């Protein structure tokens, strides 16, 4: 390899050799249980997408009108199942009831204060039909945008499914965002109606959602009505003519609302996601392709069976909640656990208590939560019986191998496979993940692509990189669940995802393929640290730090350095409340031992917490500003969860 070529790639410095094959017992029962089975599916999807997806499309979804073509490349993206008509809500509800699952529990819900509620498929269907009629009575038609700002209660899923039933497009906004953020999204989407609640419970306190919405609606001129769920039974102002109580509207609504046949490519929802710069973008998903993707990926990755109680801890305000709390599980007739509140209320064992009491069998959560559990201490886990669990999953960020090991030992009792699922809001559903009955997992690797996913890794000159070198991760073939656009901004859509590597979807992540054919996500393209011409991935430096017994969490960023180009600055939070005296030197020595002198941090700062997005991702771009001594950040901070952290980090510096 030439010198210049090598410098365009990302160096791989982390060494992880542990391998965890699934147990015989797990494999024997799994739907996909051999590597040959996977390979056969994979090859067919790659070489004969028409045949593979055509067959699945026909068999797995209900068609009011059959499709004429499986897929057609259409500019940047492909369109799927053209000419056909189906309905997401029908596939999640009516099709399940028709299949004899009407009495199965669809949603098993627990509120933060402790109350529980179950809804069978038949009951959920009834509620969804009623609420769809409420929407219709308020003038909502096919193609109208419904803005949803609600707590994690069953009514949130009901609202989403009711929109899907009549072809209204939902835009769910996580109920932690500010009035400004809601108004921006409402304006961009031209939302016609707002759904909210009087409030929600969060760590024992009430968050007054309706007050925030009232502020937002001052700047949402297209919104004509606001439906308010009574969740906490507190007084809140109701504007005559505009605001309606959910329970009052539901009282008189008919439970008869046949699902509207919708074109395969009809927009099912938009979901705003923050770009690293500029205003949030409304990622647009479709009906048939999205439905098929979340249905099949749920089945493949979680190896779902009827006896499962599946708990995805994500909020429906994120894509993970859309795809794996609502549409994926329900279109498989699964029983979904849904929890309203915080993981540390009333105590740090809330998740484990939920798993024990509801006999959860599959837990799907985020690395940020896992690192918090580690920090809070094993005693919270030890107090509970987690033997109902059979499978674990992670999503949202790379998982540091040591956090993976803790999850494996402490939560999975060394018996549960872990599926580290890599995907994005844009991809609709999981693209890379172990198949739990087949794949021998490596801590920190999302392993292999699912059938239909054809990855390619290129360097800055768009040349394919060799195994074990990092580069930009692209996807070369269209898949049914991919985004079809950014709402109202075709140019940005093209620029962001298609312009740089022609005919390939650019993910924005860096990745490496190892010699066994396993993929390792190396962080965002913009986060690479360039030390003396060596391009390092954030996750590798962070994982080396997290492998030190005292470190709970770490974030690595580059800051300008006259000699090396960039120096490595790390922000570290430690477990418990021990002293950090002498720890900086110890950590430097530790990193030198783990990955070598090149990756030894120049600056180490200890902090009680790291700045994160509301969905739990570390915001490295803000840390970059702090590490380079900028007094103010030029970055968009609207998605930052806790503003005080930035101020604290800056003052620690002085
Ligand atoms: O950088 C990758 C990281 O999260 C990004 C997508 O974020 P978002 O659209 O919010 O969707 C999150 C839920 C799917 C990716 O570009 N990411 C997500 N999962 C993983 C990951 N990074 C490494 N490993 C993962 N398993």
XYZ file of C-alpha atoms and ligand atoms in Angstrom:
680
model
C 0.000 0.000 0.000
C 1.357 3.433 -0.893
C 2.185 5.952 1.824
C -0.443 8.460 0.649
C -3.081 5.810 0.352
C -2.455 4.602 3.885
C -2.758 8.093 5.312
C -6.298 8.400 3.940
C -7.384 5.418 5.967
C -8.023 5.096 9.645
C -5.568 3.203 11.769
C -6.884 0.351 13.752
C -5.204 0.070 17.128
C -7.581 -1.879 19.326
C -7.114 -5.617 19.740
C -10.068 -7.665 20.770
C -9.775 -11.404 20.348
C -12.494 -12.793 22.584
C -15.124 -14.842 20.803
C -18.501 -15.946 22.172
C -20.359 -18.537 20.123
C -24.040 -19.095 20.975
C -24.735 -22.138 23.138
C -25.885 -25.317 21.417
C -29.103 -25.030 23.339
C -29.799 -21.554 21.969
C -28.791 -22.449 18.420
C -30.875 -25.595 18.298
C -34.032 -23.658 19.017
C -33.258 -20.615 16.873
C -35.107 -19.857 13.648
C -31.844 -19.273 11.847
C -29.426 -21.709 13.393
C -26.569 -22.325 10.982
C -24.047 -20.174 9.189
C -25.057 -21.885 5.934
C -28.657 -20.782 6.388
C -27.568 -17.186 6.903
C -25.191 -17.301 3.948
C -27.834 -18.693 1.666
C -30.270 -15.925 2.608
C -27.567 -13.310 2.332
C -26.423 -14.431 -1.107
C -29.948 -14.660 -2.452
C -30.874 -11.172 -1.190
C -27.708 -9.793 -2.763
C -27.856 -11.591 -6.091
C -31.586 -11.860 -6.588
C -33.203 -9.015 -4.655
C -36.316 -9.218 -6.809
C -36.892 -12.848 -5.939
C -35.900 -12.571 -2.268
C -37.878 -9.451 -1.401
C -40.732 -10.251 -3.753
C -41.391 -13.502 -1.947
C -41.113 -11.953 1.518
C -43.236 -8.967 0.497
C -46.017 -11.212 -0.762
C -45.963 -13.549 2.223
C -45.388 -11.187 5.118
C -47.644 -8.203 4.510
C -51.337 -7.902 3.855
C -52.064 -6.427 0.420
C -55.266 -4.595 -0.366
C -53.864 -4.449 -3.863
C -50.895 -6.607 -4.906
C -47.705 -4.898 -6.060
C -46.566 -4.973 -9.701
C -42.838 -4.583 -9.206
C -40.494 -5.388 -6.327
C -38.138 -2.467 -6.640
C -37.118 0.183 -9.062
C -34.085 2.393 -8.759
C -35.337 5.919 -8.847
C -32.601 8.545 -8.615
C -30.767 8.229 -5.306
C -33.125 5.725 -3.767
C -35.219 2.799 -4.925
C -38.967 2.556 -4.589
C -40.366 -0.732 -3.340
C -43.483 -2.756 -4.074
C -44.801 -0.274 -6.629
C -48.484 -0.474 -7.490
C -49.333 -2.252 -4.235
C -51.441 -1.041 -1.331
C -51.087 -2.076 2.291
C -51.369 -0.531 5.769
C -48.971 -0.619 8.730
C -51.716 -0.485 11.327
C -53.542 -3.336 9.583
C -50.420 -5.486 9.574
C -49.803 -4.759 13.268
C -53.377 -5.290 14.447
C -56.018 -6.724 12.096
C -53.609 -9.257 10.619
C -52.649 -10.437 14.117
C -56.251 -10.814 15.180
C -57.068 -12.645 11.943
C -54.127 -14.931 12.722
C -55.660 -15.924 16.074
C -53.601 -13.619 18.296
C -56.457 -11.338 19.383
C -56.225 -12.395 23.031
C -52.455 -12.141 23.246
C -51.046 -9.240 25.173
C -49.729 -6.662 22.739
C -48.605 -4.025 25.242
C -47.593 -4.621 28.829
C -47.094 -1.190 30.327
C -45.673 0.086 33.590
C -45.894 3.720 34.626
C -43.119 5.327 36.624
C -45.245 5.562 39.784
C -45.747 1.790 39.517
C -49.199 1.202 38.018
C -49.471 -1.396 35.248
C -51.800 -1.913 32.315
C -52.115 -4.575 29.646
C -53.743 -4.335 26.242
C -54.465 -7.397 24.138
C -54.298 -7.132 20.362
C -58.099 -6.913 20.274
C -58.162 -4.164 22.900
C -55.372 -2.256 21.205
C -57.162 -2.534 17.860
C -60.306 -1.072 19.418
C -58.454 1.873 20.955
C -56.590 2.567 17.736
C -59.805 2.537 15.672
C -61.468 4.901 18.129
C -58.580 7.319 18.115
C -58.337 7.162 14.323
C -61.964 8.285 14.291
C -61.125 11.109 16.698
C -58.427 12.290 14.294
C -60.829 12.100 11.378
C -63.449 14.067 13.287
C -60.850 16.790 13.775
C -60.309 17.052 10.035
C -57.213 14.861 9.713
C -56.947 13.114 6.374
C -54.472 10.991 4.469
C -51.194 12.896 4.081
C -51.761 15.350 6.951
C -48.985 15.651 9.519
C -49.757 14.856 13.155
C -47.248 16.138 15.707
C -46.972 13.901 18.772
C -45.339 15.052 22.031
C -46.405 12.462 24.570
C -45.144 10.360 27.473
C -44.256 6.670 27.023
C -47.792 5.523 27.709
C -49.843 3.085 25.615
C -51.655 6.103 24.179
C -48.451 7.116 22.402
C -48.425 3.817 20.506
C -52.190 4.131 19.984
C -51.710 7.585 18.465
C -48.985 6.359 16.104
C -51.027 3.360 14.976
C -54.138 5.520 14.555
C -52.231 7.846 12.212
C -50.932 4.879 10.246
C -54.465 3.513 10.028
C -55.794 6.517 8.125
C -52.620 7.444 6.265
C -51.841 10.502 8.386
C -48.099 11.099 8.781
C -46.848 11.180 12.357
C -43.960 13.238 13.567
C -43.108 12.077 17.085
C -41.059 14.537 19.099
C -39.328 13.171 22.203
C -41.097 14.573 25.241
C -37.935 16.117 26.642
C -37.474 18.655 23.864
C -38.104 22.359 24.393
C -40.990 24.473 23.095
C -38.620 25.962 20.537
C -37.658 22.534 19.223
C -41.315 21.499 18.924
C -42.202 24.723 17.109
C -39.297 24.326 14.652
C -40.372 20.795 13.819
C -44.060 21.711 13.589
C -43.305 24.533 11.201
C -41.006 22.467 9.045
C -43.539 19.625 8.832
C -46.569 21.925 8.544
C -48.208 19.863 11.284
C -51.991 20.142 11.362
C -52.667 18.843 14.856
C -50.748 18.427 18.108
C -51.136 15.472 20.457
C -49.798 15.802 23.986
C -50.533 15.104 27.665
C -50.966 17.245 30.745
C -47.621 15.929 31.903
C -45.403 12.943 32.512
C -43.549 11.398 35.408
C -39.785 11.609 35.420
C -37.782 10.650 38.492
C -40.808 11.240 40.661
C -41.346 14.750 39.371
C -43.938 16.012 36.955
C -42.844 17.412 33.611
C -45.602 19.721 32.435
C -45.880 18.815 28.788
C -48.966 20.887 28.054
C -47.284 24.076 29.280
C -44.396 23.466 26.898
C -46.811 22.717 24.066
C -48.743 25.920 24.762
C -45.511 27.840 24.211
C -44.723 25.849 21.071
C -48.167 26.397 19.599
C -47.671 30.150 19.714
C -45.158 29.514 16.945
C -46.907 26.657 15.129
C -49.345 28.482 12.883
C -50.428 25.390 10.940
C -51.623 23.507 14.050
C -55.373 23.780 14.421
C -56.143 21.468 17.332
C -54.437 19.967 20.340
C -55.586 16.697 21.917
C -54.500 16.353 25.543
C -54.146 13.052 27.387
C -54.790 13.219 31.118
C -51.776 11.432 32.534
C -51.097 13.107 35.852
C -54.453 14.701 36.531
C -53.304 18.208 37.181
C -54.906 21.458 36.212
C -53.773 22.759 32.889
C -55.069 25.458 30.655
C -57.273 24.359 27.777
C -57.839 26.832 24.990
C -61.485 26.790 23.898
C -61.955 25.737 20.287
C -58.396 24.437 20.009
C -57.769 22.018 22.869
C -59.664 18.792 23.461
C -59.253 16.179 26.193
C -58.276 12.764 24.872
C -60.724 10.903 27.140
C -63.651 13.126 26.197
C -63.002 12.749 22.483
C -62.652 8.970 22.857
C -65.935 8.583 24.756
C -68.134 9.156 21.761
C -65.791 7.842 19.057
C -66.868 4.780 17.117
C -64.643 1.689 17.294
C -65.244 0.990 13.636
C -62.492 2.294 11.424
C -61.291 0.047 8.609
C -57.649 0.612 7.702
C -57.178 2.813 4.634
C -55.382 1.074 1.758
C -52.183 3.069 1.236
C -49.701 3.074 -1.599
C -46.538 1.184 -0.758
C -44.478 4.340 -1.036
C -46.883 6.567 0.949
C -45.003 8.406 3.695
C -45.764 6.680 6.988
C -43.878 9.054 9.241
C -41.233 11.661 9.500
C -38.806 11.694 12.364
C -36.519 14.613 13.058
C -32.914 13.848 13.770
C -30.176 16.311 14.509
C -27.476 16.850 11.970
C -24.115 17.866 13.420
C -24.737 21.298 11.964
C -27.799 23.133 10.830
C -31.417 22.516 11.608
C -32.808 19.067 12.369
C -33.832 17.077 9.343
C -37.132 15.280 8.951
C -36.239 11.766 7.888
C -39.024 10.384 5.710
C -40.034 6.713 5.774
C -42.543 4.785 3.720
C -45.268 2.237 4.282
C -44.585 -1.168 2.697
C -40.789 -1.197 2.532
C -40.426 0.101 6.085
C -43.015 -2.352 7.384
C -41.328 -5.338 5.792
C -37.890 -4.263 6.988
C -38.854 -3.829 10.638
C -40.941 -6.989 10.613
C -38.170 -9.210 9.256
C -35.269 -7.627 11.130
C -37.185 -8.000 14.392
C -37.728 -11.669 13.654
C -34.158 -12.357 12.502
C -32.259 -10.407 15.135
C -34.384 -11.131 18.188
C -35.283 -14.656 17.102
C -38.759 -13.920 18.324
C -41.018 -16.661 19.667
C -44.546 -16.537 21.064
C -43.473 -16.968 24.676
C -41.231 -13.874 24.587
C -41.742 -10.677 26.501
C -39.712 -8.195 24.554
C -38.493 -5.010 26.168
C -36.898 -2.295 24.089
C -36.161 0.505 26.553
C -36.073 3.267 23.926
C -38.647 6.031 23.902
C -41.001 6.212 20.914
C -39.519 9.663 20.312
C -36.572 7.877 18.646
C -36.418 5.566 15.658
C -35.637 2.653 17.965
C -39.014 3.169 19.615
C -40.788 3.436 16.264
C -39.236 0.297 14.849
C -38.749 -1.950 17.883
C -41.357 -0.838 20.411
C -44.215 -0.395 17.961
C -44.060 -1.483 14.328
C -41.525 -4.356 14.303
C -42.775 -6.281 17.335
C -46.481 -5.693 16.707
C -46.314 -6.786 13.092
C -44.875 -10.048 14.461
C -47.634 -10.440 17.051
C -45.159 -9.984 19.911
C -45.783 -8.941 23.504
C -44.030 -5.660 24.157
C -43.010 -4.314 27.534
C -43.288 -0.523 27.689
C -42.001 1.562 30.612
C -42.693 5.222 31.164
C -39.960 6.468 33.411
C -36.349 6.689 34.487
C -34.076 3.688 35.132
C -33.132 5.023 38.564
C -36.515 5.685 40.098
C -37.376 5.029 42.839
C -33.949 3.337 42.931
C -31.178 2.243 40.604
C -32.619 -1.249 40.327
C -35.820 -0.298 38.489
C -34.940 -2.112 35.242
C -34.001 -5.305 37.077
C -37.141 -5.158 39.125
C -39.226 -4.772 35.938
C -37.473 -7.743 34.340
C -38.016 -9.891 37.420
C -41.676 -8.959 37.924
C -42.760 -9.142 34.282
C -40.477 -12.035 33.331
C -38.943 -10.137 30.440
C -37.111 -12.509 28.084
C -35.373 -10.078 25.699
C -33.814 -6.797 26.783
C -32.773 -4.263 24.150
C -31.093 -1.150 25.546
C -28.343 1.417 24.925
C -24.645 1.416 25.865
C -25.138 4.686 27.752
C -27.618 2.919 30.053
C -25.269 -0.035 30.492
C -22.409 2.290 31.494
C -24.715 3.993 33.999
C -25.644 0.620 35.525
C -21.978 -0.258 35.866
C -21.351 3.058 37.577
C -24.266 2.572 39.978
C -22.865 -0.747 41.165
C -23.595 -4.466 40.983
C -25.620 -4.551 44.188
C -28.666 -3.222 42.334
C -28.520 -6.115 39.921
C -27.701 -8.767 42.509
C -30.942 -8.118 44.366
C -33.023 -9.484 41.455
C -33.704 -12.717 39.635
C -32.941 -12.152 35.962
C -33.238 -15.785 34.919
C -36.163 -15.048 32.572
C -33.772 -13.292 30.174
C -32.635 -15.280 27.153
C -31.292 -12.596 24.808
C -29.755 -9.131 25.163
C -29.312 -6.335 22.660
C -27.650 -2.939 22.352
C -28.162 0.007 20.050
C -27.311 3.672 19.643
C -23.552 3.807 20.092
C -20.618 1.498 19.967
C -20.323 -0.561 23.112
C -16.947 -0.611 24.804
C -15.783 -4.228 25.100
C -15.555 -4.030 28.902
C -19.130 -2.756 29.138
C -20.110 -5.616 26.817
C -18.399 -8.087 29.156
C -20.283 -6.694 32.149
C -23.596 -6.953 30.260
C -22.719 -10.518 29.276
C -21.735 -11.645 32.774
C -23.894 -9.622 35.069
C -27.145 -9.276 33.128
C -26.921 -12.201 30.741
C -25.530 -14.644 33.306
C -23.085 -15.726 30.581
C -25.940 -17.592 28.904
C -27.644 -14.895 26.807
C -26.270 -13.989 23.387
C -25.774 -10.242 22.876
C -26.889 -8.643 19.624
C -24.982 -5.395 19.062
C -27.203 -3.806 16.430
C -25.859 -1.089 14.173
C -28.305 1.134 12.327
C -29.585 4.712 12.047
C -32.772 6.771 11.965
C -32.227 6.865 8.218
C -31.981 3.103 7.771
C -35.411 2.407 9.294
C -34.258 -0.756 11.005
C -31.205 -2.808 11.908
C -28.600 -3.224 9.145
C -25.821 -5.080 10.912
C -26.131 -7.407 13.852
C -25.244 -10.869 15.034
C -27.944 -13.474 14.467
C -28.208 -14.864 17.975
C -28.411 -18.543 17.010
C -25.588 -18.344 14.496
C -22.992 -15.654 15.043
C -20.066 -16.058 17.410
C -19.906 -12.546 18.839
C -16.872 -10.370 19.480
C -17.308 -7.686 22.158
C -17.574 -4.310 20.409
C -18.362 -5.593 16.915
C -21.792 -5.428 15.272
C -20.508 -8.458 13.341
C -22.210 -8.946 9.960
C -24.736 -7.345 7.626
C -28.281 -8.683 7.519
C -29.619 -10.109 4.251
C -30.178 -7.258 1.800
C -27.399 -5.097 3.250
C -24.294 -4.708 1.102
C -21.689 -2.579 2.902
C -18.619 -1.024 1.370
C -15.791 0.799 3.151
C -13.805 3.426 1.250
C -11.004 5.839 2.077
C -11.115 9.570 1.454
C -10.237 9.013 -2.175
C -13.178 6.626 -2.470
C -10.900 3.608 -2.834
C -12.025 0.431 -1.057
C -9.888 -0.077 2.059
C -8.132 -3.285 2.872
C -9.254 -5.517 5.738
C -8.420 -4.128 9.171
C -8.203 -0.529 7.982
C -10.938 1.941 8.723
C -12.762 4.113 6.249
C -16.147 5.566 5.407
C -18.983 3.098 5.611
C -21.410 3.107 2.678
C -24.237 0.821 1.661
C -24.166 -0.145 -2.006
C -27.577 -1.655 -2.650
C -30.962 -0.214 -1.752
C -32.923 -2.044 0.952
C -36.667 -1.781 1.586
C -36.471 0.115 4.892
C -34.192 2.952 3.811
C -35.233 6.580 4.106
C -36.752 8.078 0.992
C -35.866 11.672 1.667
C -35.526 14.617 4.008
C -38.905 16.268 4.413
C -39.033 19.286 2.135
C -35.317 19.309 1.346
C -34.302 17.142 -1.595
C -31.064 19.000 -2.050
C -29.862 18.379 1.468
C -30.882 14.737 1.121
C -28.739 14.352 -1.965
C -25.813 16.325 -0.550
C -25.760 14.542 2.772
C -26.128 10.944 1.725
C -25.381 10.546 -1.976
C -23.111 13.231 -3.390
C -19.790 12.109 -1.895
C -19.775 8.454 -2.939
C -21.889 8.241 -6.091
C -24.596 5.560 -6.129
C -23.855 4.589 -2.566
C -25.647 5.571 0.611
C -23.078 7.327 2.811
C -23.771 6.442 6.447
C -21.577 9.131 8.015
C -19.877 6.465 10.165
C -16.410 5.019 9.840
C -15.959 1.297 10.010
C -13.428 -1.477 9.689
C -13.849 -4.991 8.371
C -11.660 -7.512 10.154
C -10.117 -10.599 8.625
C -12.994 -12.789 9.809
C -15.514 -10.643 7.939
C -16.737 -8.806 11.053
C -17.578 -5.096 10.992
C -16.454 -2.669 13.691
C -18.053 0.770 13.759
C -15.366 3.359 14.528
C -17.505 6.431 15.227
C -18.649 9.348 13.119
C -16.546 10.473 10.148
C -16.247 13.961 11.656
C -14.935 12.639 14.968
C -11.712 11.032 13.714
C -8.609 12.185 15.609
C -5.551 12.845 13.467
C -2.340 12.470 15.490
C 0.877 12.957 13.540
C -0.786 11.710 10.377
C -2.326 8.683 12.084
C -6.078 8.744 11.992
C -7.541 7.235 15.143
C -11.082 6.272 15.964
C -12.678 7.702 19.075
C -14.180 4.412 20.211
C -10.848 2.609 20.273
C -9.230 5.159 22.581
C -12.361 5.281 24.734
C -12.590 1.514 24.990
C -8.993 1.316 26.192
C -9.842 3.773 28.959
C -13.061 1.984 29.890
C -11.105 -1.245 30.271
C -9.411 0.314 33.333
C -11.281 -0.872 36.430
C -11.911 2.645 37.746
C -13.327 4.153 34.564
C -17.063 4.214 33.945
C -17.214 6.345 30.819
C -14.814 8.130 28.523
C -14.976 10.431 25.527
C -11.979 11.100 23.300
C -11.636 14.091 20.984
C -8.890 15.800 19.023
C -7.687 19.317 19.809
C -5.289 21.388 17.694
C -1.614 20.776 18.407
C 1.265 22.643 16.746
C 3.475 19.639 16.417
C 1.221 16.629 16.020
C -1.620 18.291 14.134
C -4.011 17.065 16.760
C -3.523 15.974 20.320
C -5.847 13.568 22.111
C -7.986 15.030 24.863
C -10.118 12.699 26.932
C -12.935 13.286 29.368
C -13.337 10.541 31.927
C -15.934 9.760 34.533
C -15.005 7.250 37.189
C -16.975 4.567 38.996
C -18.164 5.344 42.519
C -16.718 8.323 44.343
C -13.048 7.394 44.663
C -10.105 9.779 44.457
C -8.598 10.659 41.098
C -5.163 11.485 42.539
C -2.492 9.915 40.388
C -5.125 8.388 38.146
C -4.284 10.480 35.076
C -0.770 9.022 34.924
C -2.089 5.568 35.562
C -4.581 5.914 32.716
C -1.903 7.117 30.327
C 0.188 4.074 31.198
C -2.869 1.895 30.792
C -3.608 3.194 27.290
C 0.053 2.802 26.338
C -0.133 -0.825 27.420
C -3.501 -1.507 25.771
C -3.001 0.141 22.400
C 0.393 1.806 22.271
C 2.128 5.148 22.641
C 0.368 6.705 19.693
C -2.990 6.723 21.429
C -1.825 7.984 24.832
C -4.005 10.971 25.727
C -2.300 14.341 26.067
C -4.978 15.796 28.317
C -7.137 13.910 30.767
C -10.006 15.629 32.515
C -12.189 14.005 35.113
C -15.837 14.851 35.114
C -18.904 13.518 36.891
C -20.787 13.229 33.611
C -20.414 13.782 29.886
C -22.551 15.941 27.622
C -25.050 13.722 25.819
C -27.919 14.038 23.435
C -31.346 13.374 24.811
C -31.092 9.886 23.345
C -27.869 9.254 25.248
C -25.112 9.727 22.702
C -21.922 11.445 23.813
C -21.668 14.841 22.049
C -18.012 14.774 21.115
C -18.256 17.876 18.957
C -19.038 19.969 22.063
C -16.135 18.407 23.913
C -13.902 19.305 20.990
C -14.708 22.967 21.547
C -13.959 22.681 25.246
C -10.746 20.748 24.672
C -9.514 23.382 22.255
C -10.269 26.113 24.755
C -13.132 27.806 22.946
C -15.141 29.870 25.384
C -18.356 29.509 23.433
C -19.452 26.685 21.243
C -20.333 27.310 17.635
C -22.226 24.034 17.525
C -25.925 23.403 17.629
C -26.707 22.578 21.273
C -30.454 22.182 20.899
C -30.299 18.426 21.361
C -28.049 18.537 24.434
C -29.669 16.865 27.422
C -28.180 18.840 30.272
C -26.827 22.311 29.568
C -25.198 22.611 32.979
C -22.632 19.976 32.046
C -20.967 22.271 29.526
C -20.630 25.033 32.062
C -19.247 22.573 34.607
C -16.703 21.200 32.164
C -15.573 24.718 31.259
C -15.220 25.780 34.874
C -13.245 22.615 35.714
C -10.777 23.808 33.179
C -9.907 26.968 35.055
O -22.905 6.412 14.742
C -23.814 5.341 14.696
C -24.432 5.176 16.074
O -25.610 5.940 16.054
C -25.813 6.530 14.768
C -27.284 6.563 14.417
O -27.961 7.313 15.365
P -29.529 7.490 15.319
O -29.953 7.926 13.974
O -29.899 8.341 16.488
O -30.116 6.049 15.533
C -29.879 5.400 16.739
C -30.678 4.138 16.783
C -30.488 3.236 15.655
C -25.012 5.682 13.842
O -24.695 6.369 12.655
N -24.763 3.772 16.350
C -25.989 3.241 16.422
N -25.907 1.938 16.755
C -24.597 1.641 16.868
C -23.861 2.815 16.604
N -22.518 2.844 16.639
C -21.866 1.695 16.917
N -22.498 0.539 17.184
C -23.855 0.453 17.178
N -24.457 -0.691 17.477
